[in-house]
mmCIF file of C-alpha atoms in Angstrom:
data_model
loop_
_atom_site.group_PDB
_atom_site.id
_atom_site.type_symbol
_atom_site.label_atom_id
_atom_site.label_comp_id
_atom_site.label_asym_id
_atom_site.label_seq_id
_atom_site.Cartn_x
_atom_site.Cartn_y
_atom_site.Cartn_z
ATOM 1 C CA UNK A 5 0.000 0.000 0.000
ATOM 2 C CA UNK A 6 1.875 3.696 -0.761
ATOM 3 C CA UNK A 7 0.089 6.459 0.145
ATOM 4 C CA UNK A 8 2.615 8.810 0.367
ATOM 5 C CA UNK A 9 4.311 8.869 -2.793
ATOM 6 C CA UNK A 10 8.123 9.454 -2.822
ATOM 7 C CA UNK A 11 7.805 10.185 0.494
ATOM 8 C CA UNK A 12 9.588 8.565 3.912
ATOM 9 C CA UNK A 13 6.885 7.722 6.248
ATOM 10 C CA UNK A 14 7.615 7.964 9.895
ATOM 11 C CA UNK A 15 5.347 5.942 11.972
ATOM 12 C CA UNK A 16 5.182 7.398 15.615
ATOM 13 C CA UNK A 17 3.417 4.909 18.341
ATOM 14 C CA UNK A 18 2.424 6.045 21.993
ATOM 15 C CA UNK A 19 2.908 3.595 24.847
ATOM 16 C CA UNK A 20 1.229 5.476 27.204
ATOM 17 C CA UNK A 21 -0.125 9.544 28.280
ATOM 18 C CA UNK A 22 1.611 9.319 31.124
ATOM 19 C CA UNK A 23 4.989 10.369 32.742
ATOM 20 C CA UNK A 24 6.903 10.435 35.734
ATOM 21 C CA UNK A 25 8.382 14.248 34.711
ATOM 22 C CA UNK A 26 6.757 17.785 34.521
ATOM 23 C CA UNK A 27 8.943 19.077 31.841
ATOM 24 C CA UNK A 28 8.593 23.247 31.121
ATOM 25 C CA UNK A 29 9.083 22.388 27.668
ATOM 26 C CA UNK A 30 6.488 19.820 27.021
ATOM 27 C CA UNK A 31 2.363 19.756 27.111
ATOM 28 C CA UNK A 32 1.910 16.100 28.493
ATOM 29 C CA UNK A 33 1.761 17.283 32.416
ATOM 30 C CA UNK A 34 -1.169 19.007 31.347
ATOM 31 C CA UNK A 35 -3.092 16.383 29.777
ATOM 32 C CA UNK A 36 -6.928 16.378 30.627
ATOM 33 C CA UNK A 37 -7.891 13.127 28.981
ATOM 34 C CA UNK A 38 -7.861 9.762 30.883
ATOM 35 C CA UNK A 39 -4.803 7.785 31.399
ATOM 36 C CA UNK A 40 -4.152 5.070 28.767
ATOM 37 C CA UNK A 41 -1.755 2.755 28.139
ATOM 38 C CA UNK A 42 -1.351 0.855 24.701
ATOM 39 C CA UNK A 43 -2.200 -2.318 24.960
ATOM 40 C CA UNK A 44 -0.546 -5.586 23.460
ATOM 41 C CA UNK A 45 -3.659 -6.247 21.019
ATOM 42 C CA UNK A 46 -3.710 -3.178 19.794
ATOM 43 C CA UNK A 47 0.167 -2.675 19.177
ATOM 44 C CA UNK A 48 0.228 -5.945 17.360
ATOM 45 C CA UNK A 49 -2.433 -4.502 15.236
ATOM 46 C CA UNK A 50 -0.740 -1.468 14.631
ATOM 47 C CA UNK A 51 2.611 -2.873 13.485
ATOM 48 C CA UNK A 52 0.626 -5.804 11.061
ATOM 49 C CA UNK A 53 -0.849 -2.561 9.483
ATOM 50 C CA UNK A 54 1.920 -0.391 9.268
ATOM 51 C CA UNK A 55 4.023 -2.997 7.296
ATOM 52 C CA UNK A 56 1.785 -3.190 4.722
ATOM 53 C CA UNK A 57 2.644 0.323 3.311
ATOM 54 C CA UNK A 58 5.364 0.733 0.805
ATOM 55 C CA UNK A 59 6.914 4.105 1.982
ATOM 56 C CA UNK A 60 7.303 3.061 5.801
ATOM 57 C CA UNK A 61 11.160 4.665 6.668
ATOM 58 C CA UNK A 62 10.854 4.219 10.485
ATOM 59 C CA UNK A 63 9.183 3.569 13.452
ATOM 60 C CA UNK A 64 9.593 5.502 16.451
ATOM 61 C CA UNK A 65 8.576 3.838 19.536
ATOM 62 C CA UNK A 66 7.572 7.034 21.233
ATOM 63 C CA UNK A 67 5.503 10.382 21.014
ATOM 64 C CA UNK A 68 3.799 11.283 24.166
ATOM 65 C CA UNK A 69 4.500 10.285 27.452
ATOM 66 C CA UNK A 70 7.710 8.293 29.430
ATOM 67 C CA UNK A 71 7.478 5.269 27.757
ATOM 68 C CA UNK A 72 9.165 3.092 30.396
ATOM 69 C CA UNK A 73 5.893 3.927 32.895
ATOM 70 C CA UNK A 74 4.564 1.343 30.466
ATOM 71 C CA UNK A 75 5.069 -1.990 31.699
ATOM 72 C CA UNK A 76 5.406 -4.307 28.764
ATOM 73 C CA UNK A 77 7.419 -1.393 26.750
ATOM 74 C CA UNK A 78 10.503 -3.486 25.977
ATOM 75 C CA UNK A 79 8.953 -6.409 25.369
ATOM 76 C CA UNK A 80 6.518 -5.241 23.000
ATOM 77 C CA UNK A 81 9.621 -3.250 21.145
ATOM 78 C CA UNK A 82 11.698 -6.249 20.967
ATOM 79 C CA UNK A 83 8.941 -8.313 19.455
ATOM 80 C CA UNK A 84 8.306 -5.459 16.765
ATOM 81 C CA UNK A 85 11.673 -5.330 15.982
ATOM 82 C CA UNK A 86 11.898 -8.336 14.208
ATOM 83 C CA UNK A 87 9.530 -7.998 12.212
ATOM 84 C CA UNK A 88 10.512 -4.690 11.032
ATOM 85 C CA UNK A 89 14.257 -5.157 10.592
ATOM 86 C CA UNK A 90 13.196 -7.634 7.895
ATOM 87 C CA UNK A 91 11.702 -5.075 5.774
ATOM 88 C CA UNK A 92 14.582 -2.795 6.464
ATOM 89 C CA UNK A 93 12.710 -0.036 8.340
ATOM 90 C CA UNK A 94 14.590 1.725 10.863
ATOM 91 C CA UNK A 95 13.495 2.367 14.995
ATOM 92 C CA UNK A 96 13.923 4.668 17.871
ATOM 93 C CA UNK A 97 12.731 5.634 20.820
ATOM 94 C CA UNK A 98 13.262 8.453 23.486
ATOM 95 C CA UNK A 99 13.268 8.189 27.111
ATOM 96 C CA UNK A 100 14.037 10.709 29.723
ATOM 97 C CA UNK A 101 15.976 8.177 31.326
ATOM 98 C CA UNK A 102 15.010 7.514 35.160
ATOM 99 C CA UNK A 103 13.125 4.380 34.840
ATOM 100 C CA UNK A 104 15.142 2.678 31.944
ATOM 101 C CA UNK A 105 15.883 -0.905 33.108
ATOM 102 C CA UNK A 106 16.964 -2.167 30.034
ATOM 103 C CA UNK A 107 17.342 -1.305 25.971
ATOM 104 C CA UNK A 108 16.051 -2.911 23.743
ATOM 105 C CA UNK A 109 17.609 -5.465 22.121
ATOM 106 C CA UNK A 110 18.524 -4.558 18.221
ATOM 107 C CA UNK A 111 16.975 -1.094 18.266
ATOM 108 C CA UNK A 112 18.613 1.322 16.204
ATOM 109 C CA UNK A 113 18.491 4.945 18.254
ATOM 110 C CA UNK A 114 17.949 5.207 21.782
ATOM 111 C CA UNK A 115 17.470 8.870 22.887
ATOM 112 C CA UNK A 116 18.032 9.935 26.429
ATOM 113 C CA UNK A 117 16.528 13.387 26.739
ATOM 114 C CA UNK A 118 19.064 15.027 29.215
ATOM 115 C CA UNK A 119 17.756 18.972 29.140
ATOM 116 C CA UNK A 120 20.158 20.548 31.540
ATOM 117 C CA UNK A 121 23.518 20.476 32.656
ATOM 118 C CA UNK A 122 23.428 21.356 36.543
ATOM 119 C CA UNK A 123 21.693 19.758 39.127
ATOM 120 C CA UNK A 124 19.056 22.738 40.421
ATOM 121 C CA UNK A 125 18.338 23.264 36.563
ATOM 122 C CA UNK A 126 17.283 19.963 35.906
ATOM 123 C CA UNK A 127 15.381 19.910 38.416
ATOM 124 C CA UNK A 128 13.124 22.920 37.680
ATOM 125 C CA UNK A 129 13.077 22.196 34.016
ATOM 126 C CA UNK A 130 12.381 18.490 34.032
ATOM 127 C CA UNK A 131 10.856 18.043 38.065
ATOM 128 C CA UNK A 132 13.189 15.515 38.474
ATOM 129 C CA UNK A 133 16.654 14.439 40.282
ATOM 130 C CA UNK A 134 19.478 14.983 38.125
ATOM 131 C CA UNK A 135 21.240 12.593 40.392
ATOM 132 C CA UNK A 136 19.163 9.875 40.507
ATOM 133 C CA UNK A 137 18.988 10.151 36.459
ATOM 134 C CA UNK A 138 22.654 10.144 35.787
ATOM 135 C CA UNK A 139 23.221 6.979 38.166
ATOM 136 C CA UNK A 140 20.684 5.342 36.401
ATOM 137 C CA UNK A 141 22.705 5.879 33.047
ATOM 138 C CA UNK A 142 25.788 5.377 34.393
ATOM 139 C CA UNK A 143 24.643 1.953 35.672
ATOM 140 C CA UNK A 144 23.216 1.084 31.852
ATOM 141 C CA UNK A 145 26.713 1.833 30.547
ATOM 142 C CA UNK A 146 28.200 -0.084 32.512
ATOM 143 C CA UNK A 147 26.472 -2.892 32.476
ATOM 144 C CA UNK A 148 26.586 -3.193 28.561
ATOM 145 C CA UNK A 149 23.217 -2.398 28.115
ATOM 146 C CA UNK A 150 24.008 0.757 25.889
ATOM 147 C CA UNK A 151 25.750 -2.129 23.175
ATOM 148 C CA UNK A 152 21.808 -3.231 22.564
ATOM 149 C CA UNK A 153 21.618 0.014 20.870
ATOM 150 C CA UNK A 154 22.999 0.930 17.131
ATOM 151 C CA UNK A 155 23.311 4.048 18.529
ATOM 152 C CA UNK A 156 22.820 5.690 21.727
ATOM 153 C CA UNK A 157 22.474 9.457 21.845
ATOM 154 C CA UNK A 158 21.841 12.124 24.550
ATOM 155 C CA UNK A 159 19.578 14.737 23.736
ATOM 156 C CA UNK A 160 19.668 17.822 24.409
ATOM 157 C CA UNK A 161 16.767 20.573 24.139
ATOM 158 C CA UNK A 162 17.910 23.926 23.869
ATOM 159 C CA UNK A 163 16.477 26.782 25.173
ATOM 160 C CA UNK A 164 16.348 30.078 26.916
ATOM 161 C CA UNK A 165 16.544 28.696 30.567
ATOM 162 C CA UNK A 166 19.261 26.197 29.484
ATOM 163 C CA UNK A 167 21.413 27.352 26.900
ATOM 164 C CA UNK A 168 24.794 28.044 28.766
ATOM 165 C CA UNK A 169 24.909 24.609 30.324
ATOM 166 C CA UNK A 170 26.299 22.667 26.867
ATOM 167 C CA UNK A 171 29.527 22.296 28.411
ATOM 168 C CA UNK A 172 27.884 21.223 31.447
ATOM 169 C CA UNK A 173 26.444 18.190 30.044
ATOM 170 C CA UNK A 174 29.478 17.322 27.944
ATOM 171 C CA UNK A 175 31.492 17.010 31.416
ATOM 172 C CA UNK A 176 28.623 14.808 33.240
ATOM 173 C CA UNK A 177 28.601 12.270 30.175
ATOM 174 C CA UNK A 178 32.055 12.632 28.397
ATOM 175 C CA UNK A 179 33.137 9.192 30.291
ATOM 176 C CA UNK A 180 30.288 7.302 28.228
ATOM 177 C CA UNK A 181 32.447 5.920 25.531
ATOM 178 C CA UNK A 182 30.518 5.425 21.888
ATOM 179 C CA UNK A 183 27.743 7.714 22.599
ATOM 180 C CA UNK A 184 27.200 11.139 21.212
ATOM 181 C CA UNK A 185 25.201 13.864 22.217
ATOM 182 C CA UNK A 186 22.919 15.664 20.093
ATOM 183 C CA UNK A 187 21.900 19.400 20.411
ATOM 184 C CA UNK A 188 18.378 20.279 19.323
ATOM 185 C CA UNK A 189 17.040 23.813 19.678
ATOM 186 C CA UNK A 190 13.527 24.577 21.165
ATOM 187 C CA UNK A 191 11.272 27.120 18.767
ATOM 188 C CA UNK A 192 8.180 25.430 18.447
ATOM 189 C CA UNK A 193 5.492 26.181 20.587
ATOM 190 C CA UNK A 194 3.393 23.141 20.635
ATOM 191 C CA UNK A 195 0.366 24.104 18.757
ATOM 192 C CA UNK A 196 0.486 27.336 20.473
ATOM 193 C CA UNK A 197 0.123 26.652 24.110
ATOM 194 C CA UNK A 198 3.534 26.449 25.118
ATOM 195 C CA UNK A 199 5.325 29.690 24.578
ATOM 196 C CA UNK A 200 7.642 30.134 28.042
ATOM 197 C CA UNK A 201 11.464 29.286 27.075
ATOM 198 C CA UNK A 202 11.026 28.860 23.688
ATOM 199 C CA UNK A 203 13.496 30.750 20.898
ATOM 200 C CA UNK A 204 12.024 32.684 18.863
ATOM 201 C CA UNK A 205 12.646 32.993 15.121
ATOM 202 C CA UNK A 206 13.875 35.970 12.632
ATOM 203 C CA UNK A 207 11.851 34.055 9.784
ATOM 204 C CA UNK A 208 8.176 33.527 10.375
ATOM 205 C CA UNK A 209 7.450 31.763 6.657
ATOM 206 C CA UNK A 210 5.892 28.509 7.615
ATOM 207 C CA UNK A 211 5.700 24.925 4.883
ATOM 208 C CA UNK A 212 3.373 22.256 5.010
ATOM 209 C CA UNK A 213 4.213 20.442 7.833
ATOM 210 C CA UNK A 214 5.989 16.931 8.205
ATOM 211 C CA UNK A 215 4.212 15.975 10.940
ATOM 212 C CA UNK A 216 1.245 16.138 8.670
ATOM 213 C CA UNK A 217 2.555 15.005 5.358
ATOM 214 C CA UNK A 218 4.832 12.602 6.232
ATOM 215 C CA UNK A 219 4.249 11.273 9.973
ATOM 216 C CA UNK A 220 1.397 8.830 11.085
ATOM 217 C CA UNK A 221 1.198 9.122 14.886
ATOM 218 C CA UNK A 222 -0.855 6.745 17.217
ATOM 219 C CA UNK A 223 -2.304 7.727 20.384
ATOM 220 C CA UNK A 224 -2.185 4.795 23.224
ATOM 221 C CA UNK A 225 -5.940 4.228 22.274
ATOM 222 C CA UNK A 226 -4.862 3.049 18.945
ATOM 223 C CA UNK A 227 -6.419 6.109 17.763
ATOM 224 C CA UNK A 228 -4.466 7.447 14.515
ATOM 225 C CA UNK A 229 -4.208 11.716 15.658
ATOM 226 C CA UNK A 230 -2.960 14.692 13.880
ATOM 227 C CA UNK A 231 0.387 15.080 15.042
ATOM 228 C CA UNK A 232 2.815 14.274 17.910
ATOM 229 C CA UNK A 233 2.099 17.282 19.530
ATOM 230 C CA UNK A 234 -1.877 16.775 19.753
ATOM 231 C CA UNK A 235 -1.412 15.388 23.336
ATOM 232 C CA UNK A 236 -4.959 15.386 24.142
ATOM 233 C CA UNK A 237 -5.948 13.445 20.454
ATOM 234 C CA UNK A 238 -8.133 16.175 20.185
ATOM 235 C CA UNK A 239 -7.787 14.910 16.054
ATOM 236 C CA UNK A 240 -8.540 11.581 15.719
ATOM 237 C CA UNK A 241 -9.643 9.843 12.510
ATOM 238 C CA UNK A 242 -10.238 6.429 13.693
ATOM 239 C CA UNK A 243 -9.168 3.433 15.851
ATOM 240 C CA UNK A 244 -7.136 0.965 14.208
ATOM 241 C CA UNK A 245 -8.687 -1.756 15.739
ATOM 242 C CA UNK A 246 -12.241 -0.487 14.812
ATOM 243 C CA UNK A 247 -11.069 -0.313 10.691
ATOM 244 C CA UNK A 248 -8.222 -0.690 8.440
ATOM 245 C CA UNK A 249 -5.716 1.913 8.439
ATOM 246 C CA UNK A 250 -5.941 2.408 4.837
ATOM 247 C CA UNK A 251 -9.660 3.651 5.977
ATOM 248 C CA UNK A 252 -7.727 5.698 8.814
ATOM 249 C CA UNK A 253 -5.305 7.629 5.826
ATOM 250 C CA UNK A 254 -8.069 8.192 3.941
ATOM 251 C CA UNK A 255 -10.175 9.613 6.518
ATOM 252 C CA UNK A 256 -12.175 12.767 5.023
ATOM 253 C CA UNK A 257 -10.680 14.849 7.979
ATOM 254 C CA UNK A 258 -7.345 14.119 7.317
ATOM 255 C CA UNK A 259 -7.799 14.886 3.731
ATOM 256 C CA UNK A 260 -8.377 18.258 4.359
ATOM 257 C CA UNK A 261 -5.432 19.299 6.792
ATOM 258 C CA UNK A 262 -3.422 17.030 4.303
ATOM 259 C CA UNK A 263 -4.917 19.471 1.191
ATOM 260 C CA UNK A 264 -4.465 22.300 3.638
ATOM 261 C CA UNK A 265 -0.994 21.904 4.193
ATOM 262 C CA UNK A 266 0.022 21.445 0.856
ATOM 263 C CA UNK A 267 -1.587 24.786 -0.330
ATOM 264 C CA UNK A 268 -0.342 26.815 2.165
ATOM 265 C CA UNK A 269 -3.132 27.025 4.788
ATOM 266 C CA UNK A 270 -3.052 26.463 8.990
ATOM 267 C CA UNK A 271 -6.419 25.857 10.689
ATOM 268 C CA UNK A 272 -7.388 24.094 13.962
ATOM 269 C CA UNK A 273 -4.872 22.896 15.523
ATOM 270 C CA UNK A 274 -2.147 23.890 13.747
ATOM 271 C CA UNK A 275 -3.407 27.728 13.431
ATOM 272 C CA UNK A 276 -0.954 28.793 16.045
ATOM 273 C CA UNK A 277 1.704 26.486 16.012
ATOM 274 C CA UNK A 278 5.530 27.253 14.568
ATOM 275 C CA UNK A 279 6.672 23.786 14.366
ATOM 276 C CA UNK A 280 6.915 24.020 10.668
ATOM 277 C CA UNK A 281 9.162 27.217 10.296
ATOM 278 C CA UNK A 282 11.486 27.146 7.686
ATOM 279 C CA UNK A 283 14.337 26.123 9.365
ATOM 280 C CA UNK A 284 13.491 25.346 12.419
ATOM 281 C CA UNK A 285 14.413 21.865 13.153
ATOM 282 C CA UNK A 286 18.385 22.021 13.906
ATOM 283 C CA UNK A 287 20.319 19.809 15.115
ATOM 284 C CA UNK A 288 24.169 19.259 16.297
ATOM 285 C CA UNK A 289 25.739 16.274 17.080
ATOM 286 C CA UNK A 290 29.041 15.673 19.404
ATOM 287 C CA UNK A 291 31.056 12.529 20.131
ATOM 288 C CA UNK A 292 31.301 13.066 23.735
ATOM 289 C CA UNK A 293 34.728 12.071 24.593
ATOM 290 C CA UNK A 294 36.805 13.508 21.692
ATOM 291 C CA UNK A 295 39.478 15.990 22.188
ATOM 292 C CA UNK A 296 38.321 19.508 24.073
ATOM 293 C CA UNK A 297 39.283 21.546 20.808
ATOM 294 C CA UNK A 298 36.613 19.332 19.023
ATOM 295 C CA UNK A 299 34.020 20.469 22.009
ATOM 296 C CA UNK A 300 34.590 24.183 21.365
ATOM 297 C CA UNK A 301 34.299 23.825 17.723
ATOM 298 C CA UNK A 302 31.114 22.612 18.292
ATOM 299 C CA UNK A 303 30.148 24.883 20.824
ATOM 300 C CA UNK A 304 30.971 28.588 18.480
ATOM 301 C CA UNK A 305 29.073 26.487 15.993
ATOM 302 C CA UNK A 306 25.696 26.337 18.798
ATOM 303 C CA UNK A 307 25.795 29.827 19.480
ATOM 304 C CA UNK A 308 26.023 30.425 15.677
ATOM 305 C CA UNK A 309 22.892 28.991 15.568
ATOM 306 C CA UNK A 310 21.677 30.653 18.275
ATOM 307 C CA UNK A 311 22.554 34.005 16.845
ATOM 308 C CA UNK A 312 21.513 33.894 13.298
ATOM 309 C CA UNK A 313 17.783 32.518 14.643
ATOM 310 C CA UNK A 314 16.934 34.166 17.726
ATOM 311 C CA UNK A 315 15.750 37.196 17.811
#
């Protein structure tokens, strides 16, 4: 089945609404809808569907939510896997990384999301113990989980409340031998109901989104929604389990942000959101325990960034 074209879809599937952090950055601690949790039925579902399209490029086991407050999370990922390394696709997941007990085995990203570099920080940005989260990844390094992985990465968001702590989180993680750390810079605003922190940006020319025309994102329902960001599934055009996901893509509703897009126009949802500024997603990546001169290479290169886009 191709639906996209040319495209490379990105399949995005939530484990669960919930999580263990109140992150300023992020919508999900303000979530009105019930708590869900995926469930096994409907995950199998989801991946026998998804393989049946031609342009599937990945699978990221993640969206909204910690996904290891799910308790078959690694389980269900390792018996995906399988199934999708035969067709070649690619996986990932994200984590924030306090309750990681193990990776899983054969994926081919794992993200930590790591948004601060000192302890007091961390805490107000994420609500949780910078302490308790580093020990946790310093135990999965050294205890070989981290070779699971094709590649392990730390993430960090940057942003106004953070952005002088780079070198900060080099030093806590340049001992962790193989894995890199990425850079990302925080300008959209979620829809438009997260502003506090964010960059702002010089250019305000906005494209048809990817999230839209390329991305098919699952809530934990098994509902197919708009977009990552669309914590509360607030668009939904159909459970998988309840009809075929080819029914699901072709869903009058998503027609018409799909047409919308494409042509230019931003309604609903994505009236006030600046996710899909031109130039907006950037990203740096480090090896964290290469020579210091390397580091402040890369570190000119960040506030580059940060000057040419902030206003």
């Amino acid at each position: 089945m191709q639906i996209f074209g040319e495209k490379k879809v990105l399949v995005r599937i939530t484990f669960t609404n919930r999580c263990n952090a109140s992150c300023t950055t992020c919508l999900t601690p303000h979530i009105r809808r019930p708590k869900a949790d995926l469930s096994w039925p409907v995950f199998k579902r989801i991946i026998h569907e998804i393989l049946a399209l031609d342009d599937l490029h990945e699978v990221g086991f993640y969206s909204i939510g910690e996904n290891y407050l799910h308790e078959n999370f690694v389980e269900m990922v390792e018996w995906a896997l399988p199934h999708l390394q035969k067709r070649g696709i690619r996986s990932s997941c994200v984590t924030n990384g306090v309750l990681i007990t193990r990776v899983p085995e054969g994926i081919d990203e794992f993200f930590i999301s790591f948004n601060a570099g000192r302890p007091d920080t961390y805490r107000r940005v994420t609500g949780l113990s910078y302490d308790r989260t580093t020990a946790n990844i310093d135990r999965l390094y050294a205890g070989g989980e981290f070779k699971k992985a094709k590649d392990v990465q730390i993430h960090m968001l940057v942003f106004g409340e953070n952005a002088d702590e780079i070198d900060d989180v080099k030093r806590a993680f340049r001992h962790l031998r193989g894995v890199r750390l990425r850079l990302g810079y925080k300008f959209d605003n979620q829809h438009g109901e997260l502003f506090d922190g964010s960059l702002s940006i010089r250019k305000p020319d906005r494209i048809p989104c990817d999230y839209v025309t390329q991305t098919l994102t699952f809530y934990a329902t098994g509902d197919l929604i708009l977009c990552p960001h669309d914590f509360e599934a607030s668009v939904a055009f159909g459970r998988i389990t309840d009809r075929p996901l080819e029914e699901l893509l072709r869903h009058p509703a998503r027609l018409t942000h799909l047409e919308q897009h494409l042509a230019g126009r931003f309604e609903g949802l994505c009236a006030h959101c600046n996710y899909n500024v031109a130039g907006e997603n950037l990203y740096r990546w480090h090896d964290l325990h290469v020579a210091d001169r390397c580091w402040k290479r890369l570190r000119l290169a960040a506030k580059a960034v940060l000057r040419s886009h902030v206003a």
